[in-house]
PDB file of C-alpha atoms in Angstrom:
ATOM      1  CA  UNK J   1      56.752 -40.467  13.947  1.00 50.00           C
ATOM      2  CA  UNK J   2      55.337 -39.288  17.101  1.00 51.00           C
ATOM      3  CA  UNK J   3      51.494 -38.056  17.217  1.00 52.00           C
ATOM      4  CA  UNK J   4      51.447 -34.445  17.294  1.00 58.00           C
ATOM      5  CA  UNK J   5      47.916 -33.119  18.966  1.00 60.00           C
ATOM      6  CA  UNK J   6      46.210 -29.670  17.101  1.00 56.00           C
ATOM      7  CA  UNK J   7      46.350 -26.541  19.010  1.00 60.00           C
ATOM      8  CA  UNK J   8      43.356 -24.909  19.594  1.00 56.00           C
ATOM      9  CA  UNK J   9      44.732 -21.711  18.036  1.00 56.00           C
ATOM     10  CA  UNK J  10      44.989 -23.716  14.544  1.00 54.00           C
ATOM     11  CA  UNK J  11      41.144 -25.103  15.183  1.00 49.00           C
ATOM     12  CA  UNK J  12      39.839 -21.617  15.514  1.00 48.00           C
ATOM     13  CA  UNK J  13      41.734 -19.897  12.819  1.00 49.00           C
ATOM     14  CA  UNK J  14      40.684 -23.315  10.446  1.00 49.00           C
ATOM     15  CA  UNK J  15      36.831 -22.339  10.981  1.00 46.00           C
ATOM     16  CA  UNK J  16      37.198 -18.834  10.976  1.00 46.00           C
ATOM     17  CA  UNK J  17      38.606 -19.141   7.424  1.00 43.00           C
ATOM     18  CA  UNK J  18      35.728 -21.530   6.875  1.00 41.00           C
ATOM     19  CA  UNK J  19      33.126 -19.446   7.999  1.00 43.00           C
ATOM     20  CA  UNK J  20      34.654 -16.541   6.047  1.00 43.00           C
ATOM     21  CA  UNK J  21      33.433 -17.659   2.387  1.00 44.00           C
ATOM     22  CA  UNK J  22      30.176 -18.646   3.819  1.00 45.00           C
ATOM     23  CA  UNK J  23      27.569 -17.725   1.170  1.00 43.00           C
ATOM     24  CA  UNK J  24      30.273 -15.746  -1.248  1.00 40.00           C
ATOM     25  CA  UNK J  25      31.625 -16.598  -4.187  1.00 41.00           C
ATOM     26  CA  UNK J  26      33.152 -13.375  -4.495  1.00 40.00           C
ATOM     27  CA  UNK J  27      32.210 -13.006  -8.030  1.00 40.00           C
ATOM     28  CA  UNK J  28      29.498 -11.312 -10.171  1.00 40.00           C
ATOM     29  CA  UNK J  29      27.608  -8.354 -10.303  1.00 43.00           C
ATOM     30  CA  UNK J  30      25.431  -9.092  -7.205  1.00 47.00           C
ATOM     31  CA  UNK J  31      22.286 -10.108  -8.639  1.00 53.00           C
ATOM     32  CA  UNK J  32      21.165 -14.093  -8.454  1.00 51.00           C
ATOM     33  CA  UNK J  33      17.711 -13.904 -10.711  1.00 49.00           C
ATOM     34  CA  UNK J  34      15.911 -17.298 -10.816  1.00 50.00           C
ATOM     35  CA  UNK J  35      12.762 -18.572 -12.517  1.00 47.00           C
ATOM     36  CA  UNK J  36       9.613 -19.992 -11.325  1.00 47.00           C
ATOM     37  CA  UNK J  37       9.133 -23.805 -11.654  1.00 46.00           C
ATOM     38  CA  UNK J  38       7.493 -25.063 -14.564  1.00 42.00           C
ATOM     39  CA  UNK J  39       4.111 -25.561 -14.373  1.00 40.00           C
ATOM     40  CA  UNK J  40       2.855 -28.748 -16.955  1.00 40.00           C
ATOM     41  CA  UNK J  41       2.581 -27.890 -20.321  1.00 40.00           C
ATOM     42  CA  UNK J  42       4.853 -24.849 -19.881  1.00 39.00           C
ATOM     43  CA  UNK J  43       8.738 -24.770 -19.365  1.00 38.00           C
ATOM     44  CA  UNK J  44      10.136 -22.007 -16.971  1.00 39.00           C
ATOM     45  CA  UNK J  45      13.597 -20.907 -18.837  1.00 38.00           C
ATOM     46  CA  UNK J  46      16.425 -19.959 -16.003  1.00 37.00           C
ATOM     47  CA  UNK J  47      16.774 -16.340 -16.414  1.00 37.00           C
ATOM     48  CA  UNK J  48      20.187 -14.525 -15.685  1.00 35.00           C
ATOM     49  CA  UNK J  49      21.280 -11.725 -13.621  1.00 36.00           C
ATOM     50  CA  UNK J  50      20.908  -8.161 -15.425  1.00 35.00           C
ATOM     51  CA  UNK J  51      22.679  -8.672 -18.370  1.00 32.00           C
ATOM     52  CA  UNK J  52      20.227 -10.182 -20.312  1.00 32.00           C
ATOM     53  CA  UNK J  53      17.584  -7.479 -21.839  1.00 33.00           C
ATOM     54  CA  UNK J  54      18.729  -4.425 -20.653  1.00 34.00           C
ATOM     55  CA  UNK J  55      21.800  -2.502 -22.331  1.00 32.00           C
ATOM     56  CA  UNK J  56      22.605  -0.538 -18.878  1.00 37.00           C
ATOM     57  CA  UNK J  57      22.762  -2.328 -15.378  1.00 40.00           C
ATOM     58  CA  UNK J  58      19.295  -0.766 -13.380  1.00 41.00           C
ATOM     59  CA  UNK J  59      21.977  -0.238 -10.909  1.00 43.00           C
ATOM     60  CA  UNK J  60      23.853   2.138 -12.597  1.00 41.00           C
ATOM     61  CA  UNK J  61      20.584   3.798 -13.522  1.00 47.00           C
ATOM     62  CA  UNK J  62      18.584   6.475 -10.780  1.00 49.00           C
ATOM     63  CA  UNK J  63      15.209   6.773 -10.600  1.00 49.00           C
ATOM     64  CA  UNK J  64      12.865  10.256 -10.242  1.00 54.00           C
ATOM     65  CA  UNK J  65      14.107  10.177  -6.694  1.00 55.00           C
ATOM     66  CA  UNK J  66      17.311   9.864  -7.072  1.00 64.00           C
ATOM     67  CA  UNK J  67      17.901   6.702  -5.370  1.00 71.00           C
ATOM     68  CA  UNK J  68      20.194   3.746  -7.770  1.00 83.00           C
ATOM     69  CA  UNK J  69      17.538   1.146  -8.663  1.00 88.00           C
ATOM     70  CA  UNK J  70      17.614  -2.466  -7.664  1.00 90.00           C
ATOM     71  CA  UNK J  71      15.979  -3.684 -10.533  1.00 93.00           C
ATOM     72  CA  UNK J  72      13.778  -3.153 -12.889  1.00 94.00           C
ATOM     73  CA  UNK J  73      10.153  -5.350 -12.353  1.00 95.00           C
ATOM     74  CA  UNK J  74      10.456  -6.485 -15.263  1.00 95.00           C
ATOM     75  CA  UNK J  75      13.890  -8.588 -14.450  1.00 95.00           C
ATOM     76  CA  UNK J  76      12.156 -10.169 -10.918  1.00 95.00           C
ATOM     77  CA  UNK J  77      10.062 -13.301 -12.403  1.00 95.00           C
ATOM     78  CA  UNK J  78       6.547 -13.909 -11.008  1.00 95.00           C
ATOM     79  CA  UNK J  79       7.225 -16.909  -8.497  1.00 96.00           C
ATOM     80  CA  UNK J  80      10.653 -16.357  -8.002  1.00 96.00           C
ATOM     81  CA  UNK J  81      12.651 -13.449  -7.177  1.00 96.00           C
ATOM     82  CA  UNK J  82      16.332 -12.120  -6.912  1.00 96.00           C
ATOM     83  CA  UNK J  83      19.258 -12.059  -4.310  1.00 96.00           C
ATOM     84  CA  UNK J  84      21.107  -9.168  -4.482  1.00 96.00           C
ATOM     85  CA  UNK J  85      24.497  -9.713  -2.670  1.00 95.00           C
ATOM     86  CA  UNK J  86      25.764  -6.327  -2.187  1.00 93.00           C
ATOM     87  CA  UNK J  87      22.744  -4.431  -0.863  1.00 94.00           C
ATOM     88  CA  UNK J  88      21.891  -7.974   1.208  1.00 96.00           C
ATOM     89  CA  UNK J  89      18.436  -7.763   0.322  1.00 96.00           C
ATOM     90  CA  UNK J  90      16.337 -10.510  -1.553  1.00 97.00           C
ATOM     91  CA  UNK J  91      13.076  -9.190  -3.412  1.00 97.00           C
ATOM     92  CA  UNK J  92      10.230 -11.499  -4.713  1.00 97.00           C
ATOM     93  CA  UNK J  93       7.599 -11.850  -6.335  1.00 96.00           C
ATOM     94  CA  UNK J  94       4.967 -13.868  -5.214  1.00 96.00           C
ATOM     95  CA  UNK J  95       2.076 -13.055  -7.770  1.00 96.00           C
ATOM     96  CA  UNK J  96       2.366 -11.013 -10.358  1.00 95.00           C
ATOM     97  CA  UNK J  97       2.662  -6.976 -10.208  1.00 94.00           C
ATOM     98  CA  UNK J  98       3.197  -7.612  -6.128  1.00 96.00           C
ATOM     99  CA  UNK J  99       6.658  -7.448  -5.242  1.00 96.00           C
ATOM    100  CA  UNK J 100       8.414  -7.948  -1.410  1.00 97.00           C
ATOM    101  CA  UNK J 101      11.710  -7.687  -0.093  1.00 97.00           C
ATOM    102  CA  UNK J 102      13.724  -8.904   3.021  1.00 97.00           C
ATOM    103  CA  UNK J 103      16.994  -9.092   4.703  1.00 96.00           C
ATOM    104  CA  UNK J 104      19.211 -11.836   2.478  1.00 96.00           C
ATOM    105  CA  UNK J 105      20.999 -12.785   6.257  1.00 95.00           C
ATOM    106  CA  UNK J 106      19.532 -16.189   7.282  1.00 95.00           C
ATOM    107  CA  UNK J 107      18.589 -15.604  10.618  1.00 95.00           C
ATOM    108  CA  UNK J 108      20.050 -19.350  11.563  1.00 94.00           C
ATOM    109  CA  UNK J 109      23.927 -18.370  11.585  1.00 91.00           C
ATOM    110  CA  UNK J 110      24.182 -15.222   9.110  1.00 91.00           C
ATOM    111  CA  UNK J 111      24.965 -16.678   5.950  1.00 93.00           C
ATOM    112  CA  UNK J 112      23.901 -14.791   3.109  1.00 95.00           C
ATOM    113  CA  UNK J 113      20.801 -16.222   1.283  1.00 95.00           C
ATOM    114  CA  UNK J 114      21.906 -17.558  -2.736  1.00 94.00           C
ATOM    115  CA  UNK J 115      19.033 -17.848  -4.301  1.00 95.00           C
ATOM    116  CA  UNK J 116      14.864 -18.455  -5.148  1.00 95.00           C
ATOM    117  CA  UNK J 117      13.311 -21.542  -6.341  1.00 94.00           C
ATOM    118  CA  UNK J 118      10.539 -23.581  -6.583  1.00 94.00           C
ATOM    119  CA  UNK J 119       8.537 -20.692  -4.485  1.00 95.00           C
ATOM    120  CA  UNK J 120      11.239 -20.199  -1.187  1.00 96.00           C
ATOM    121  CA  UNK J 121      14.284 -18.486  -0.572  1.00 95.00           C
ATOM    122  CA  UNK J 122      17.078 -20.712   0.076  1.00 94.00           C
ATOM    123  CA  UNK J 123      20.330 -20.260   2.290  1.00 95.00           C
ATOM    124  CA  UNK J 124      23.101 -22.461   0.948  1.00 93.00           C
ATOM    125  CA  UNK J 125      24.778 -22.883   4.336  1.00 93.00           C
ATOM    126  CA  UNK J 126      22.473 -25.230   6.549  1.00 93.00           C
ATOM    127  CA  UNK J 127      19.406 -25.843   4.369  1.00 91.00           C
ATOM    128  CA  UNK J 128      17.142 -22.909   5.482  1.00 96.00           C
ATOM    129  CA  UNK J 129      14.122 -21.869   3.145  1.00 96.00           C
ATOM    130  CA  UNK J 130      11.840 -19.056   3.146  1.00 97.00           C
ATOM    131  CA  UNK J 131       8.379 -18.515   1.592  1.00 96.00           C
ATOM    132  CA  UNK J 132       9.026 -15.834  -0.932  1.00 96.00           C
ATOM    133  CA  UNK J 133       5.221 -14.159   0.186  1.00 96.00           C
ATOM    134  CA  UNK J 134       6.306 -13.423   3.187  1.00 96.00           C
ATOM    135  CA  UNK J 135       9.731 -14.794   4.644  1.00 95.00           C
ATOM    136  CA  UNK J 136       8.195 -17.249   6.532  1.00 96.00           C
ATOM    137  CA  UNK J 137      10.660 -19.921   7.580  1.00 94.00           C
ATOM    138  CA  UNK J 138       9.459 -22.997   5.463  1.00 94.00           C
ATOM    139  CA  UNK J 139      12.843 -25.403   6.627  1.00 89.00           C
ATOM    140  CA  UNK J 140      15.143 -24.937   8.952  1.00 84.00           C
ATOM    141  CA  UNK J 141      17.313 -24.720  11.172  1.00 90.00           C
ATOM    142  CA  UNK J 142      16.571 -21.016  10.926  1.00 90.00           C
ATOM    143  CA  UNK J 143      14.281 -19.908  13.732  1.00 92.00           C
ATOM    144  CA  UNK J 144      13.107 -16.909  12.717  1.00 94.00           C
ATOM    145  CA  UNK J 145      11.437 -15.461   9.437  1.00 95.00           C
ATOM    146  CA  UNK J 146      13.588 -13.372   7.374  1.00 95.00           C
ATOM    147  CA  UNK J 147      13.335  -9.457   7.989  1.00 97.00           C
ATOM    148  CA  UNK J 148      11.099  -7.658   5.640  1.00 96.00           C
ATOM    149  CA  UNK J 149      12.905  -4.960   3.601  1.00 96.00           C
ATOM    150  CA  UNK J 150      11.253  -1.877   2.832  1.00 96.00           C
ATOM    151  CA  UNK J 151      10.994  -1.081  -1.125  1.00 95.00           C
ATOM    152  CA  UNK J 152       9.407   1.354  -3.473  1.00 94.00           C
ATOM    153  CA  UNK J 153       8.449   0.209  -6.982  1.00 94.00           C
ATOM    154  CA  UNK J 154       7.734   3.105  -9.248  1.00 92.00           C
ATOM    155  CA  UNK J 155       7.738   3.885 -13.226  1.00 92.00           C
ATOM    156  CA  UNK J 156       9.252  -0.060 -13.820  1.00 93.00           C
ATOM    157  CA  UNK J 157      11.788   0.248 -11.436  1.00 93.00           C
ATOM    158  CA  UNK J 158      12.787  -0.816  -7.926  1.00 94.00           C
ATOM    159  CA  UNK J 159      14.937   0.759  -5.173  1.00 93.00           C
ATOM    160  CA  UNK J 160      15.300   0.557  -1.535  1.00 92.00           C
ATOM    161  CA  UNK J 161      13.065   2.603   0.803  1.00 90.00           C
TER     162      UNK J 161
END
């Protein structure tokens, strides 16, 4: 068997498929919610996307404006926040009643940001975390804070500015 070298055609069509998938698992309904961590004497229970309280998606729901909701504030916990995947836009909240939202592209390589815990926002490709006040960068290798998303949070619900 003679040694056979790989073309640098296959390479780049190898991490291009790799690259592909980063940060998508192609599945759900574009929501990640998670919890705050547990403080002592309390236990923070993981919450799940949408389906949990609500009989109808807030997506599928419009608000006085018109505009399909993100959320309702009720379904972002205090000290944690949710990723949602098709609008790419992450929305915390920090403290309770304040709510913030920012671009869910890590601004290390572009992946798309998976989820909030333990007080940052966490890209599953390299490691980078976010403060969920303010998209600070709290790990890296991302250089730069996350973008801040603009939001309006009316009547219980949440949409995009």
């Amino acid at each position: 068997m003679t040694p056979r070298a790989t073309n640098r055609r296959t390479v780049l069509f190898a991490a291009a498929a790799l690259t592909t998938g980063c940060g998508s698992d192609g599945g759900g309904d574009g929501g990640t919610t998670t919890s705050a961590p547990a403080t002592p004497g309390t236990s923070a229970a993981p919450s799940t996307p949408a389906a949990s309280a609500a009989p109808e998606s807030p997506a599928a729901s419009a608000t006085t404006t018109g505009a399909p909701a993100l959320a309702k504030t009720s379904e972002i916990p205090v000290g944690g926040g949710t990723v949602f995947k098709e609008q790419k836009v992450v929305v915390t909240q920090p403290a309770a009643g304040e709510f913030k939202a920012f671009s869910a592209i890590c601004t290390h390589q572009g992946c798309l940001v998976n989820k909030v815990a333990d007080g940052t926002i966490d890209c599953p490709c390299h490691g980078s975390k976010y403060r969920i006040a303010d998209g600070s960068v709290v790990a890296g290798p991302a250089p730069r804070p996350l973008p801040a998303e603009q939001i309006n949070v009316s009547e219980g619900s949440i949409t995009l500015a």
